[in-house]
Amino acid sequence: MKPVRKAVFPVAGLGTRILPATKAMPKEMLPVVDKPLIQYAVEEAREAGIEQMIFVTGRGKGALEDHFDISYELEATMTARGKSLDPLAGTRFPAGAVVSVRQQAPLGLGHAVWCAREIVGDEPFAVLLPDDLMVGKPGCLAQMVEAYGRVGGNIVCAQEVPAERTASYGIITPGARDGRLTEVMGLVEKPKPEEAPSNLGVVGRYILQPEIMPILGQIGKGAGGEIQLTDGMAALIGEQPFHGVTFDGERHDCGDARGFVLANLALGLARDDLAPAIRAFLAETGGG
Ligand code: UTP
């Protein structure tokens, strides 16, 4: 079984659910507490053993590449002023470890993943959607890589979603269950609640086999007029092992204001230096 060494970060979406924040700034640069979303995802990938990070970007996303580049001016000035460079530690990579490719038009998540096909090559790869902020120990992708070591094939992160919200997710037709592992018998993108095969949704982490790439190149537009990753994955079911892993941890959907604010509160409350001030504020304003 080939190890998972590469991760694709599709970051070419328009982020319309959290406008105006994302008008001139990539959604993935939104900070939760003091770190941009993309850095949480990249750190999670690194923890899971990923060696190469592949960003699928679009116009106006240059800040994402700059974030993982050396900022000579900043570092020289900080050093001259005797300031520690420790806060920049998670942004530094060996040359070639972060690469990017353009998605020229936002045709959908499936199309974004397909844009990375030449860099992925003939090996399994992970996909991480940075607006799904996953908090757990070990991290979400590490938990999935552990499951991959046991069952191989394709793995998605699965989460029970409210029955009335199935139309916001890819939904799994579940087969045999074994602890946190569920066999995936079918996948359907954004079904209405009355048509959903379950309320087990796919959230933003995947381990996929390279055979999905030619499929993504061939399938047409699906739900919402976009080329859907779910439709490409559905074509692999029955051909290769396919499982969902229920993540042991917390997920924050930072793609809209509600999830974004709650993520800031949750991660702020988890910090010893910030929690007392947040608790005091909530108590004062009647929210604690
Ligand atoms: P979303 O469904 O969150 O879409 O995409 P979006 O455009 O980012 O945001 P909204 O819905 O307009 O607010 C899920 C992931 O797929 C990427 C996004 O960047 C995000 O990480 N994506 C989506 C692309 O890279 N390209 C696309 O064409 C569509």
PDB file of N, CA and C and ligand atoms in Angstrom, residues 10-18 27-28 56 61 103 105-109 112 129-131 226 255, ligand 1:
ATOM      1  N   PRO A  10      -7.992  22.643  -1.936  1.00  0.00           N
ATOM      2  CA  PRO A  10      -8.734  23.443  -2.916  1.00  0.00           C
ATOM      3  C   PRO A  10      -9.115  24.779  -2.268  1.00  0.00           C
ATOM      4  N   VAL A  11      -8.532  25.852  -2.753  1.00  0.00           N
ATOM      5  CA  VAL A  11      -8.750  27.162  -2.122  1.00  0.00           C
ATOM      6  C   VAL A  11      -9.129  28.208  -3.170  1.00  0.00           C
ATOM      7  N   ALA A  12      -9.826  27.742  -4.201  1.00  0.00           N
ATOM      8  CA  ALA A  12     -10.172  28.651  -5.301  1.00  0.00           C
ATOM      9  C   ALA A  12     -11.628  29.100  -5.244  1.00  0.00           C
ATOM     10  N   GLY A  13     -12.353  28.696  -4.194  1.00  0.00           N
ATOM     11  CA  GLY A  13     -13.769  29.069  -4.097  1.00  0.00           C
ATOM     12  C   GLY A  13     -13.950  30.562  -3.881  1.00  0.00           C
ATOM     13  N   LEU A  14     -15.150  31.050  -4.082  1.00  0.00           N
ATOM     14  CA  LEU A  14     -15.411  32.494  -4.005  1.00  0.00           C
ATOM     15  C   LEU A  14     -15.780  32.943  -2.594  1.00  0.00           C
ATOM     16  N   GLY A  15     -16.182  32.018  -1.745  1.00  0.00           N
ATOM     17  CA  GLY A  15     -16.500  32.377  -0.356  1.00  0.00           C
ATOM     18  C   GLY A  15     -17.686  33.320  -0.234  1.00  0.00           C
ATOM     19  N   THR A  16     -18.727  33.091  -1.009  1.00  0.00           N
ATOM     20  CA  THR A  16     -19.853  34.044  -1.016  1.00  0.00           C
ATOM     21  C   THR A  16     -20.656  34.027   0.283  1.00  0.00           C
ATOM     22  N   ARG A  17     -20.558  32.933   1.065  1.00  0.00           N
ATOM     23  CA  ARG A  17     -21.369  32.873   2.285  1.00  0.00           C
ATOM     24  C   ARG A  17     -20.837  33.783   3.385  1.00  0.00           C
ATOM     25  N   ILE A  18     -19.627  34.265   3.233  1.00  0.00           N
ATOM     26  CA  ILE A  18     -19.068  35.101   4.306  1.00  0.00           C
ATOM     27  C   ILE A  18     -18.584  36.450   3.767  1.00  0.00           C
ATOM     28  N   LYS A  27     -10.891  33.420   1.667  1.00  0.00           N
ATOM     29  CA  LYS A  27     -11.566  32.910   2.863  1.00  0.00           C
ATOM     30  C   LYS A  27     -10.584  32.167   3.774  1.00  0.00           C
ATOM     31  N   GLU A  28      -9.653  31.461   3.169  1.00  0.00           N
ATOM     32  CA  GLU A  28      -8.728  30.607   3.926  1.00  0.00           C
ATOM     33  C   GLU A  28      -7.711  31.414   4.717  1.00  0.00           C
ATOM     34  N   VAL A  56      -4.671  24.576  -4.702  1.00  0.00           N
ATOM     35  CA  VAL A  56      -5.366  24.884  -5.963  1.00  0.00           C
ATOM     36  C   VAL A  56      -5.992  26.260  -5.767  1.00  0.00           C
ATOM     37  N   LYS A  61      -5.718  35.109  -4.771  1.00  0.00           N
ATOM     38  CA  LYS A  61      -5.396  34.206  -3.659  1.00  0.00           C
ATOM     39  C   LYS A  61      -3.908  34.229  -3.311  1.00  0.00           C
ATOM     40  N   GLN A 103      -6.800  27.050 -10.606  1.00  0.00           N
ATOM     41  CA  GLN A 103      -8.084  26.670 -11.190  1.00  0.00           C
ATOM     42  C   GLN A 103      -8.573  27.941 -11.878  1.00  0.00           C
ATOM     43  N   ALA A 105     -11.243  28.822 -13.483  1.00  0.00           N
ATOM     44  CA  ALA A 105     -12.631  29.259 -13.235  1.00  0.00           C
ATOM     45  C   ALA A 105     -13.197  28.365 -12.139  1.00  0.00           C
ATOM     46  N   PRO A 106     -14.007  28.921 -11.233  1.00  0.00           N
ATOM     47  CA  PRO A 106     -14.528  28.120 -10.121  1.00  0.00           C
ATOM     48  C   PRO A 106     -15.646  27.182 -10.563  1.00  0.00           C
ATOM     49  N   LEU A 107     -15.243  26.084 -11.194  1.00  0.00           N
ATOM     50  CA  LEU A 107     -16.227  25.154 -11.778  1.00  0.00           C
ATOM     51  C   LEU A 107     -16.676  24.088 -10.796  1.00  0.00           C
ATOM     52  N   GLY A 108     -16.151  24.137  -9.572  1.00  0.00           N
ATOM     53  CA  GLY A 108     -16.593  23.164  -8.570  1.00  0.00           C
ATOM     54  C   GLY A 108     -15.422  22.469  -7.904  1.00  0.00           C
ATOM     55  N   LEU A 109     -15.705  21.837  -6.763  1.00  0.00           N
ATOM     56  CA  LEU A 109     -14.660  21.168  -5.981  1.00  0.00           C
ATOM     57  C   LEU A 109     -14.017  20.021  -6.768  1.00  0.00           C
ATOM     58  N   ALA A 112     -11.623  21.472  -9.123  1.00  0.00           N
ATOM     59  CA  ALA A 112     -10.438  21.996  -8.414  1.00  0.00           C
ATOM     60  C   ALA A 112      -9.451  20.857  -8.122  1.00  0.00           C
ATOM     61  N   LEU A 129     -10.265  20.643   3.018  1.00  0.00           N
ATOM     62  CA  LEU A 129     -10.956  21.910   2.792  1.00  0.00           C
ATOM     63  C   LEU A 129     -10.737  22.773   4.036  1.00  0.00           C
ATOM     64  N   PRO A 130      -9.937  23.830   3.897  1.00  0.00           N
ATOM     65  CA  PRO A 130      -9.508  24.557   5.102  1.00  0.00           C
ATOM     66  C   PRO A 130     -10.649  25.249   5.843  1.00  0.00           C
ATOM     67  N   ASP A 131     -11.785  25.506   5.189  1.00  0.00           N
ATOM     68  CA  ASP A 131     -12.849  26.186   5.947  1.00  0.00           C
ATOM     69  C   ASP A 131     -13.533  25.233   6.924  1.00  0.00           C
ATOM     70  N   GLU A 226     -22.118  22.488 -10.722  1.00  0.00           N
ATOM     71  CA  GLU A 226     -20.673  22.394 -10.506  1.00  0.00           C
ATOM     72  C   GLU A 226     -20.171  20.964 -10.726  1.00  0.00           C
ATOM     73  N   GLY A 255     -16.995  28.539   7.009  1.00  0.00           N
ATOM     74  CA  GLY A 255     -17.389  29.134   5.728  1.00  0.00           C
ATOM     75  C   GLY A 255     -18.548  30.106   5.852  1.00  0.00           C
TER      76      GLY A 255
HETATM   77  P1  UTP B   1     -17.574  25.844  -0.794  1.00  0.00           P
HETATM   78  O1  UTP B   1     -18.755  25.024  -1.057  1.00  0.00           O
HETATM   79  O2  UTP B   1     -17.317  26.301   0.595  1.00  0.00           O
HETATM   80  O3  UTP B   1     -17.620  27.072  -1.796  1.00  0.00           O
HETATM   81  O4  UTP B   1     -16.325  25.062  -1.358  1.00  0.00           O
HETATM   82  P2  UTP B   1     -16.908  28.466  -1.698  1.00  0.00           P
HETATM   83  O5  UTP B   1     -16.949  29.085  -3.052  1.00  0.00           O
HETATM   84  O6  UTP B   1     -15.554  28.386  -1.077  1.00  0.00           O
HETATM   85  O7  UTP B   1     -17.810  29.280  -0.666  1.00  0.00           O
HETATM   86  P3  UTP B   1     -19.332  29.790  -0.761  1.00  0.00           P
HETATM   87  O8  UTP B   1     -20.194  28.571  -0.717  1.00  0.00           O
HETATM   88  O9  UTP B   1     -19.464  30.605  -2.021  1.00  0.00           O
HETATM   89  O10 UTP B   1     -19.458  30.654   0.454  1.00  0.00           O
HETATM   90  C1  UTP B   1     -15.712  24.023  -0.642  1.00  0.00           C
HETATM   91  C2  UTP B   1     -14.226  24.053  -0.924  1.00  0.00           C
HETATM   92  O11 UTP B   1     -13.966  23.871  -2.299  1.00  0.00           O
HETATM   93  C3  UTP B   1     -13.186  24.930  -2.821  1.00  0.00           C
HETATM   94  C4  UTP B   1     -13.386  26.078  -1.863  1.00  0.00           C
HETATM   95  O12 UTP B   1     -12.292  26.965  -1.878  1.00  0.00           O
HETATM   96  C5  UTP B   1     -13.557  25.373  -0.533  1.00  0.00           C
HETATM   97  O13 UTP B   1     -12.309  25.037   0.054  1.00  0.00           O
HETATM   98  N1  UTP B   1     -13.615  25.210  -4.203  1.00  0.00           N
HETATM   99  C6  UTP B   1     -14.937  25.236  -4.496  1.00  0.00           C
HETATM  100  C7  UTP B   1     -12.675  25.408  -5.183  1.00  0.00           C
HETATM  101  O14 UTP B   1     -11.443  25.387  -4.926  1.00  0.00           O
HETATM  102  N2  UTP B   1     -13.091  25.628  -6.454  1.00  0.00           N
HETATM  103  C8  UTP B   1     -14.404  25.673  -6.781  1.00  0.00           C
HETATM  104  O15 UTP B   1     -14.710  25.856  -7.973  1.00  0.00           O
HETATM  105  C9  UTP B   1     -15.342  25.470  -5.764  1.00  0.00           C
END
